[in-house]
mmCIF file of C-alpha atoms in Angstrom:
data_model
loop_
_atom_site.group_PDB
_atom_site.id
_atom_site.type_symbol
_atom_site.label_atom_id
_atom_site.label_comp_id
_atom_site.label_asym_id
_atom_site.label_seq_id
_atom_site.Cartn_x
_atom_site.Cartn_y
_atom_site.Cartn_z
ATOM 1 C CA UNK Y 5 0.204 0.008 0.329
ATOM 2 C CA UNK Y 6 1.362 3.428 -1.245
ATOM 3 C CA UNK Y 7 1.355 6.288 1.192
ATOM 4 C CA UNK Y 8 -1.321 7.870 -1.048
ATOM 5 C CA UNK Y 9 -3.493 5.227 -0.191
ATOM 6 C CA UNK Y 10 -2.648 5.394 3.583
ATOM 7 C CA UNK Y 11 -3.729 8.873 3.472
ATOM 8 C CA UNK Y 12 -6.972 8.707 1.315
ATOM 9 C CA UNK Y 13 -8.056 5.452 3.686
ATOM 10 C CA UNK Y 14 -7.111 7.586 6.968
ATOM 11 C CA UNK Y 15 -8.997 10.825 5.315
ATOM 12 C CA UNK Y 16 -12.088 8.580 4.596
ATOM 13 C CA UNK Y 17 -11.839 6.985 8.113
ATOM 14 C CA UNK Y 18 -11.680 10.831 9.696
ATOM 15 C CA UNK Y 19 -14.581 11.681 7.639
ATOM 16 C CA UNK Y 20 -16.628 9.036 8.303
ATOM 17 C CA UNK Y 21 -16.235 9.390 12.085
ATOM 18 C CA UNK Y 22 -17.098 13.085 11.818
ATOM 19 C CA UNK Y 23 -20.383 12.085 9.762
ATOM 20 C CA UNK Y 24 -21.696 9.604 12.335
ATOM 21 C CA UNK Y 25 -20.953 12.358 14.916
ATOM 22 C CA UNK Y 26 -23.321 14.962 12.858
ATOM 23 C CA UNK Y 27 -25.304 12.187 12.429
ATOM 24 C CA UNK Y 28 -25.781 11.631 16.130
ATOM 25 C CA UNK Y 29 -25.893 15.192 17.102
ATOM 26 C CA UNK Y 30 -28.784 15.924 14.428
ATOM 27 C CA UNK Y 31 -30.542 12.609 15.473
ATOM 28 C CA UNK Y 32 -30.458 13.895 19.095
ATOM 29 C CA UNK Y 33 -31.640 17.300 18.359
ATOM 30 C CA UNK Y 34 -34.874 15.783 16.418
ATOM 31 C CA UNK Y 35 -35.789 13.502 19.122
ATOM 32 C CA UNK Y 36 -35.221 15.815 21.784
ATOM 33 C CA UNK Y 37 -37.559 18.533 19.834
ATOM 34 C CA UNK Y 38 -39.983 15.543 19.211
ATOM 35 C CA UNK Y 39 -40.229 15.016 23.199
ATOM 36 C CA UNK Y 40 -40.550 18.572 23.608
ATOM 37 C CA UNK Y 41 -43.414 18.843 21.440
ATOM 38 C CA UNK Y 42 -45.416 15.633 22.057
ATOM 39 C CA UNK Y 43 -44.958 15.193 25.747
ATOM 40 C CA UNK Y 44 -46.974 18.420 26.340
ATOM 41 C CA UNK Y 45 -49.849 17.086 24.415
ATOM 42 C CA UNK Y 46 -49.727 13.802 25.813
ATOM 43 C CA UNK Y 47 -49.710 15.404 29.229
ATOM 44 C CA UNK Y 48 -53.115 17.012 28.616
ATOM 45 C CA UNK Y 49 -54.587 13.976 27.573
ATOM 46 C CA UNK Y 50 -53.724 11.915 30.428
ATOM 47 C CA UNK Y 51 -54.445 15.271 32.727
ATOM 48 C CA UNK Y 52 -58.027 14.871 31.322
ATOM 49 C CA UNK Y 53 -58.427 11.377 32.658
ATOM 50 C CA UNK Y 54 -56.766 12.022 36.120
ATOM 51 C CA UNK Y 55 -57.708 13.563 39.516
ATOM 52 C CA UNK Y 56 -56.223 17.051 39.568
ATOM 53 C CA UNK Y 57 -55.072 16.604 42.999
ATOM 54 C CA UNK Y 58 -52.362 13.832 41.760
ATOM 55 C CA UNK Y 59 -51.379 16.568 39.169
ATOM 56 C CA UNK Y 60 -51.200 18.956 41.841
ATOM 57 C CA UNK Y 61 -48.788 16.617 44.000
ATOM 58 C CA UNK Y 62 -46.718 15.848 40.751
ATOM 59 C CA UNK Y 63 -47.905 12.390 41.266
ATOM 60 C CA UNK Y 64 -48.780 11.948 37.013
ATOM 61 C CA UNK Y 65 -45.976 11.921 34.489
ATOM 62 C CA UNK Y 66 -46.613 9.449 31.824
ATOM 63 C CA UNK Y 67 -49.866 7.370 32.688
ATOM 64 C CA UNK Y 68 -52.804 8.379 34.947
ATOM 65 C CA UNK Y 69 -52.739 7.158 38.330
ATOM 66 C CA UNK Y 70 -56.294 6.110 38.197
ATOM 67 C CA UNK Y 71 -58.680 6.765 34.969
ATOM 68 C CA UNK Y 72 -61.387 8.976 35.472
ATOM 69 C CA UNK Y 73 -64.234 10.120 32.783
ATOM 70 C CA UNK Y 74 -65.714 12.702 35.169
ATOM 71 C CA UNK Y 75 -64.514 15.493 32.953
ATOM 72 C CA UNK Y 76 -65.677 14.575 29.956
ATOM 73 C CA UNK Y 77 -69.212 13.424 31.464
ATOM 74 C CA UNK Y 78 -69.404 16.935 32.458
ATOM 75 C CA UNK Y 79 -68.604 18.719 29.653
ATOM 76 C CA UNK Y 80 -70.166 16.523 27.246
ATOM 77 C CA UNK Y 81 -73.949 16.857 28.974
ATOM 78 C CA UNK Y 82 -74.217 20.040 28.027
ATOM 79 C CA UNK Y 83 -76.346 20.355 25.302
ATOM 80 C CA UNK Y 84 -74.841 23.168 23.864
ATOM 81 C CA UNK Y 85 -71.397 21.495 22.837
ATOM 82 C CA UNK Y 86 -72.940 19.520 20.591
ATOM 83 C CA UNK Y 87 -74.609 22.652 18.727
ATOM 84 C CA UNK Y 88 -71.245 24.367 18.845
ATOM 85 C CA UNK Y 89 -69.364 21.702 16.984
ATOM 86 C CA UNK Y 90 -72.043 21.379 14.339
ATOM 87 C CA UNK Y 91 -71.578 25.073 14.117
ATOM 88 C CA UNK Y 92 -67.900 25.005 14.220
ATOM 89 C CA UNK Y 93 -67.689 22.236 11.368
ATOM 90 C CA UNK Y 94 -69.579 24.194 9.233
ATOM 91 C CA UNK Y 95 -67.904 27.052 9.593
ATOM 92 C CA UNK Y 96 -64.508 25.241 9.030
ATOM 93 C CA UNK Y 97 -65.927 23.181 5.691
ATOM 94 C CA UNK Y 98 -67.647 26.024 4.128
ATOM 95 C CA UNK Y 99 -65.131 28.950 5.396
ATOM 96 C CA UNK Y 100 -62.157 26.847 3.585
ATOM 97 C CA UNK Y 101 -63.841 26.370 0.505
ATOM 98 C CA UNK Y 102 -64.463 30.009 0.299
ATOM 99 C CA UNK Y 103 -61.212 30.768 0.969
ATOM 100 C CA UNK Y 104 -59.660 28.382 -1.651
ATOM 101 C CA UNK Y 105 -61.996 29.820 -4.208
ATOM 102 C CA UNK Y 106 -60.922 33.144 -3.366
ATOM 103 C CA UNK Y 107 -57.081 32.906 -3.018
ATOM 104 C CA UNK Y 108 -55.946 30.096 -5.139
ATOM 105 C CA UNK Y 109 -57.268 32.178 -8.454
ATOM 106 C CA UNK Y 110 -55.889 34.991 -7.172
ATOM 107 C CA UNK Y 111 -52.473 33.533 -6.836
ATOM 108 C CA UNK Y 112 -52.361 32.240 -10.129
ATOM 109 C CA UNK Y 113 -53.678 35.470 -11.872
ATOM 110 C CA UNK Y 114 -50.770 37.263 -9.872
ATOM 111 C CA UNK Y 115 -48.160 34.562 -10.864
ATOM 112 C CA UNK Y 116 -48.824 35.475 -14.833
ATOM 113 C CA UNK Y 117 -46.337 37.697 -16.423
ATOM 114 C CA UNK Y 118 -48.678 39.209 -18.733
ATOM 115 C CA UNK Y 119 -51.179 40.102 -16.129
ATOM 116 C CA UNK Y 120 -51.757 44.197 -16.504
ATOM 117 C CA UNK Y 121 -50.893 46.139 -13.503
ATOM 118 C CA UNK Y 122 -49.580 43.007 -11.427
ATOM 119 C CA UNK Y 123 -46.855 45.181 -9.459
ATOM 120 C CA UNK Y 124 -49.511 47.351 -8.603
ATOM 121 C CA UNK Y 125 -52.241 44.751 -7.771
ATOM 122 C CA UNK Y 126 -49.452 42.795 -5.405
ATOM 123 C CA UNK Y 127 -48.233 46.162 -3.503
ATOM 124 C CA UNK Y 128 -52.358 46.535 -3.325
ATOM 125 C CA UNK Y 129 -52.498 43.354 -1.301
ATOM 126 C CA UNK Y 130 -49.220 43.651 0.780
ATOM 127 C CA UNK Y 131 -50.306 47.001 2.192
ATOM 128 C CA UNK Y 132 -52.742 45.785 4.344
ATOM 129 C CA UNK Y 133 -50.167 42.908 5.514
ATOM 130 C CA UNK Y 134 -48.404 45.871 7.605
ATOM 131 C CA UNK Y 135 -51.252 48.391 8.046
ATOM 132 C CA UNK Y 136 -54.446 47.547 9.487
ATOM 133 C CA UNK Y 137 -57.903 49.695 10.380
ATOM 134 C CA UNK Y 138 -58.016 48.056 13.894
ATOM 135 C CA UNK Y 139 -60.795 46.416 15.280
ATOM 136 C CA UNK Y 140 -63.405 49.266 15.471
ATOM 137 C CA UNK Y 141 -63.467 50.201 11.990
ATOM 138 C CA UNK Y 142 -63.510 46.524 10.935
ATOM 139 C CA UNK Y 143 -66.534 46.225 13.148
ATOM 140 C CA UNK Y 144 -68.205 49.239 11.723
ATOM 141 C CA UNK Y 145 -67.766 47.834 8.149
ATOM 142 C CA UNK Y 146 -68.885 44.200 9.400
ATOM 143 C CA UNK Y 147 -71.990 46.029 10.910
ATOM 144 C CA UNK Y 148 -72.602 48.309 7.856
ATOM 145 C CA UNK Y 149 -73.238 45.112 5.678
ATOM 146 C CA UNK Y 150 -75.567 43.839 7.675
ATOM 147 C CA UNK Y 151 -73.384 40.321 8.892
ATOM 148 C CA UNK Y 152 -73.714 40.965 12.632
ATOM 149 C CA UNK Y 153 -75.202 38.242 14.118
ATOM 150 C CA UNK Y 154 -75.587 36.096 11.054
ATOM 151 C CA UNK Y 155 -73.747 32.624 9.820
ATOM 152 C CA UNK Y 156 -71.277 34.615 7.189
ATOM 153 C CA UNK Y 157 -69.835 36.969 9.625
ATOM 154 C CA UNK Y 158 -67.066 34.455 10.691
ATOM 155 C CA UNK Y 159 -66.545 33.694 6.589
ATOM 156 C CA UNK Y 160 -67.084 36.301 4.556
ATOM 157 C CA UNK Y 161 -64.963 39.440 5.622
ATOM 158 C CA UNK Y 162 -61.626 36.922 6.688
ATOM 159 C CA UNK Y 163 -61.500 34.768 3.714
ATOM 160 C CA UNK Y 164 -59.197 36.871 1.756
ATOM 161 C CA UNK Y 165 -55.557 36.644 3.077
ATOM 162 C CA UNK Y 166 -53.063 38.504 1.412
ATOM 163 C CA UNK Y 167 -50.346 36.217 2.846
ATOM 164 C CA UNK Y 168 -51.818 32.585 1.316
ATOM 165 C CA UNK Y 169 -52.199 35.018 -1.560
ATOM 166 C CA UNK Y 170 -48.452 35.533 -1.964
ATOM 167 C CA UNK Y 171 -47.729 31.826 -1.079
ATOM 168 C CA UNK Y 172 -49.832 30.806 -3.858
ATOM 169 C CA UNK Y 173 -48.522 33.422 -6.418
ATOM 170 C CA UNK Y 174 -44.986 32.064 -5.653
ATOM 171 C CA UNK Y 175 -46.071 28.420 -5.968
ATOM 172 C CA UNK Y 176 -47.289 28.964 -9.257
ATOM 173 C CA UNK Y 177 -44.551 30.966 -10.642
ATOM 174 C CA UNK Y 178 -41.850 28.207 -9.831
ATOM 175 C CA UNK Y 179 -43.738 24.874 -10.179
ATOM 176 C CA UNK Y 180 -46.281 25.745 -13.289
ATOM 177 C CA UNK Y 181 -43.894 25.733 -16.248
ATOM 178 C CA UNK Y 182 -44.522 28.579 -18.807
ATOM 179 C CA UNK Y 183 -44.888 26.559 -21.792
ATOM 180 C CA UNK Y 184 -47.857 24.247 -20.588
ATOM 181 C CA UNK Y 185 -49.565 27.568 -21.208
ATOM 182 C CA UNK Y 186 -48.097 28.029 -24.316
ATOM 183 C CA UNK Y 187 -48.952 24.234 -25.439
ATOM 184 C CA UNK Y 188 -52.573 24.248 -24.150
ATOM 185 C CA UNK Y 189 -52.945 27.666 -25.858
ATOM 186 C CA UNK Y 190 -51.946 25.878 -29.043
ATOM 187 C CA UNK Y 191 -54.844 23.426 -28.717
ATOM 188 C CA UNK Y 192 -57.315 25.913 -28.128
ATOM 189 C CA UNK Y 193 -57.782 25.741 -24.470
ATOM 190 C CA UNK Y 194 -58.830 28.904 -22.949
ATOM 191 C CA UNK Y 195 -57.499 30.716 -19.581
ATOM 192 C CA UNK Y 196 -60.268 29.023 -17.189
ATOM 193 C CA UNK Y 197 -60.534 25.772 -18.911
ATOM 194 C CA UNK Y 198 -56.512 25.812 -18.282
ATOM 195 C CA UNK Y 199 -56.687 26.948 -14.787
ATOM 196 C CA UNK Y 200 -59.433 24.372 -14.109
ATOM 197 C CA UNK Y 201 -58.075 21.499 -15.995
ATOM 198 C CA UNK Y 202 -54.697 21.678 -15.967
ATOM 199 C CA UNK Y 203 -53.358 24.197 -13.288
ATOM 200 C CA UNK Y 204 -55.565 22.681 -10.285
ATOM 201 C CA UNK Y 205 -54.535 18.857 -11.276
ATOM 202 C CA UNK Y 206 -50.857 19.977 -10.617
ATOM 203 C CA UNK Y 207 -51.097 22.371 -7.079
ATOM 204 C CA UNK Y 208 -52.530 19.633 -4.801
ATOM 205 C CA UNK Y 209 -49.841 20.608 -2.801
ATOM 206 C CA UNK Y 210 -50.572 24.450 -2.006
ATOM 207 C CA UNK Y 211 -54.023 23.478 -1.632
ATOM 208 C CA UNK Y 212 -53.680 21.046 1.127
ATOM 209 C CA UNK Y 213 -51.126 23.530 2.872
ATOM 210 C CA UNK Y 214 -53.833 26.880 2.304
ATOM 211 C CA UNK Y 215 -56.781 24.553 3.002
ATOM 212 C CA UNK Y 216 -54.779 23.396 5.949
ATOM 213 C CA UNK Y 217 -54.044 26.622 7.496
ATOM 214 C CA UNK Y 218 -57.509 28.197 7.128
ATOM 215 C CA UNK Y 219 -59.182 25.531 8.441
ATOM 216 C CA UNK Y 220 -57.126 25.450 11.629
ATOM 217 C CA UNK Y 221 -57.616 29.187 11.341
ATOM 218 C CA UNK Y 222 -61.351 28.684 11.581
ATOM 219 C CA UNK Y 223 -61.770 25.978 13.872
ATOM 220 C CA UNK Y 224 -59.452 27.574 16.828
ATOM 221 C CA UNK Y 225 -61.383 30.897 16.173
ATOM 222 C CA UNK Y 226 -62.915 32.305 19.230
ATOM 223 C CA UNK Y 227 -62.468 35.855 19.437
ATOM 224 C CA UNK Y 228 -64.404 37.010 16.190
ATOM 225 C CA UNK Y 229 -67.048 34.967 17.341
ATOM 226 C CA UNK Y 230 -67.227 36.496 20.769
ATOM 227 C CA UNK Y 231 -67.145 40.080 18.719
ATOM 228 C CA UNK Y 232 -69.443 39.645 15.824
ATOM 229 C CA UNK Y 233 -71.931 37.095 17.358
ATOM 230 C CA UNK Y 234 -74.386 37.325 20.331
ATOM 231 C CA UNK Y 235 -76.715 34.720 19.016
ATOM 232 C CA UNK Y 236 -75.873 31.435 21.218
ATOM 233 C CA UNK Y 237 -77.502 29.037 18.152
ATOM 234 C CA UNK Y 238 -74.768 30.637 16.029
ATOM 235 C CA UNK Y 239 -71.608 30.412 18.417
ATOM 236 C CA UNK Y 240 -68.807 28.114 17.645
ATOM 237 C CA UNK Y 241 -67.249 25.486 19.601
ATOM 238 C CA UNK Y 242 -64.058 27.345 20.995
ATOM 239 C CA UNK Y 243 -66.611 30.223 22.639
ATOM 240 C CA UNK Y 244 -68.883 27.877 23.979
ATOM 241 C CA UNK Y 245 -66.298 25.921 25.542
ATOM 242 C CA UNK Y 246 -65.201 29.128 27.289
ATOM 243 C CA UNK Y 247 -68.088 30.270 28.453
ATOM 244 C CA UNK Y 248 -68.469 26.807 30.126
ATOM 245 C CA UNK Y 249 -65.091 27.189 31.969
ATOM 246 C CA UNK Y 250 -66.252 30.698 33.081
ATOM 247 C CA UNK Y 251 -69.462 29.895 34.246
ATOM 248 C CA UNK Y 252 -67.780 27.089 36.357
ATOM 249 C CA UNK Y 253 -65.296 29.524 37.757
ATOM 250 C CA UNK Y 254 -68.249 31.253 38.738
ATOM 251 C CA UNK Y 255 -69.956 28.740 40.705
ATOM 252 C CA UNK Y 256 -66.556 27.874 42.577
ATOM 253 C CA UNK Y 257 -66.897 31.629 44.059
ATOM 254 C CA UNK Y 258 -70.549 31.079 45.301
ATOM 255 C CA UNK Y 259 -69.871 27.525 46.927
ATOM 256 C CA UNK Y 260 -68.050 26.428 49.950
ATOM 257 C CA UNK Y 261 -67.273 23.471 51.981
ATOM 258 C CA UNK Y 262 -67.353 20.085 50.237
ATOM 259 C CA UNK Y 263 -69.316 21.721 47.342
ATOM 260 C CA UNK Y 264 -66.821 23.875 46.247
ATOM 261 C CA UNK Y 265 -63.998 21.075 46.633
ATOM 262 C CA UNK Y 266 -66.065 18.982 44.101
ATOM 263 C CA UNK Y 267 -66.796 21.943 41.817
ATOM 264 C CA UNK Y 268 -63.154 22.523 41.857
ATOM 265 C CA UNK Y 269 -61.851 19.079 40.964
ATOM 266 C CA UNK Y 270 -64.647 19.221 38.225
ATOM 267 C CA UNK Y 271 -63.718 22.397 36.939
ATOM 268 C CA UNK Y 272 -60.268 21.271 36.487
ATOM 269 C CA UNK Y 273 -60.787 18.085 34.861
ATOM 270 C CA UNK Y 274 -63.010 19.758 32.208
ATOM 271 C CA UNK Y 275 -60.596 22.294 31.785
ATOM 272 C CA UNK Y 276 -58.005 19.737 30.258
ATOM 273 C CA UNK Y 277 -60.978 17.697 28.987
ATOM 274 C CA UNK Y 278 -62.233 20.747 26.612
ATOM 275 C CA UNK Y 279 -58.574 21.196 25.410
ATOM 276 C CA UNK Y 280 -58.957 17.540 23.945
ATOM 277 C CA UNK Y 281 -62.145 17.816 22.654
ATOM 278 C CA UNK Y 282 -61.656 20.942 20.940
ATOM 279 C CA UNK Y 283 -58.259 20.027 19.270
ATOM 280 C CA UNK Y 284 -58.552 16.201 18.692
ATOM 281 C CA UNK Y 285 -60.680 16.637 15.395
ATOM 282 C CA UNK Y 286 -58.531 18.817 13.676
ATOM 283 C CA UNK Y 287 -55.401 16.988 14.596
ATOM 284 C CA UNK Y 288 -56.838 14.117 12.645
ATOM 285 C CA UNK Y 289 -56.550 15.906 9.656
ATOM 286 C CA UNK Y 290 -52.694 16.173 9.641
ATOM 287 C CA UNK Y 291 -51.690 12.745 8.842
ATOM 288 C CA UNK Y 292 -53.680 12.819 5.616
ATOM 289 C CA UNK Y 293 -52.488 16.060 4.477
ATOM 290 C CA UNK Y 294 -48.797 15.456 5.795
ATOM 291 C CA UNK Y 295 -47.140 14.447 2.595
ATOM 292 C CA UNK Y 296 -48.865 17.497 0.723
ATOM 293 C CA UNK Y 297 -47.982 20.176 3.473
ATOM 294 C CA UNK Y 298 -44.390 19.273 3.290
ATOM 295 C CA UNK Y 299 -44.145 19.612 -0.671
ATOM 296 C CA UNK Y 300 -46.344 23.011 -0.374
ATOM 297 C CA UNK Y 301 -45.058 25.020 1.921
ATOM 298 C CA UNK Y 302 -41.191 24.693 0.991
ATOM 299 C CA UNK Y 303 -41.852 25.572 -2.491
ATOM 300 C CA UNK Y 304 -44.305 28.225 -1.829
ATOM 301 C CA UNK Y 305 -41.419 29.719 0.371
ATOM 302 C CA UNK Y 306 -39.163 30.209 -2.756
ATOM 303 C CA UNK Y 307 -37.773 33.581 -3.290
ATOM 304 C CA UNK Y 308 -39.517 35.113 -6.214
#
C-alpha cells in the first residue's frame, strides 16, 4: 500500500467518524424537539383522565394514576357542546372552500407575467399585511354590511388572506412551467379551462397547505365570534367551551365546603377535557395532508 492510499484511507476514516458524530447530533436534537412537542400534548390527554389532586402533587407524569371520566361526562352533558361542534364544522368546511375559491385564483393571476398592473395589484395586497384599520373600523364595516349575528360573519370578512395569496403566487410561478400554457393555447384551451383542468390538478400541494391553514384558523377562532355573534345558536365550539369554563369559575365563587372542593375538581378536569375535545378533530387532518404540506410549504416559500 502506497503512502497515497494510506492517506486516502485515513481521510475516509476521519470523514466517516465526523459524519457519524454529525448524524448522532442531528438525530439527538430531532428526538429532543419531538419530545418537547409531543409530551405537553400527551400530558394534556392524561391530565384529562386524572384526578386534579394527583396532578397538583406531581404524581402524574406519563400515565394516569387512576382513570376518571368525570371531566368528559360533565362536559359532554352540556347540550350546547353539540350545537357548537355542528356550527364549527360548518364554519370550517364552508370557510375553507370559500378561502380556496378566493385566494387560489388570485395567487395564480398574480403569477402570470402578462397580467396588466401585476406589481401594483401585488402592492395593494401587501400593504394591509402591515397596516390595518383596527378592531373598531372592522366592526363598523361588518355592521354596515349587515353581517352581525349571521352565519357569514365568520367567513366572508376574513376569507381573503394576502399571505396565502403571496404563497400561492410563488408556488404557481415556480411550479407551473410557462411552456404548459403555450401548449394549451396551441390546442385551443382558454384561460379558465386551462386553470381548472391543468393548473389545479398539479397544485394539490398548495391547495392542501392553504386549506389546512385556513381550517385550523377557523376551527380555533373564538375572538371574532365573541365580537360579532351574540346569538347562542350560531356560536362556534371554542366560544361555547370558554363560556362553560367561565360559568364553572363563577360557581366556585359561590360554593363552600365539600361542594366547592367537588366543583373545583370537576372544573379542573373539564379544562383539560375541553382542550382535548376542541383540538382532537383538527389534529386528525394532519396525517392525511402531511405529504402535501411539506411539498407545498417548501415550494411556496422560495424567493421569487
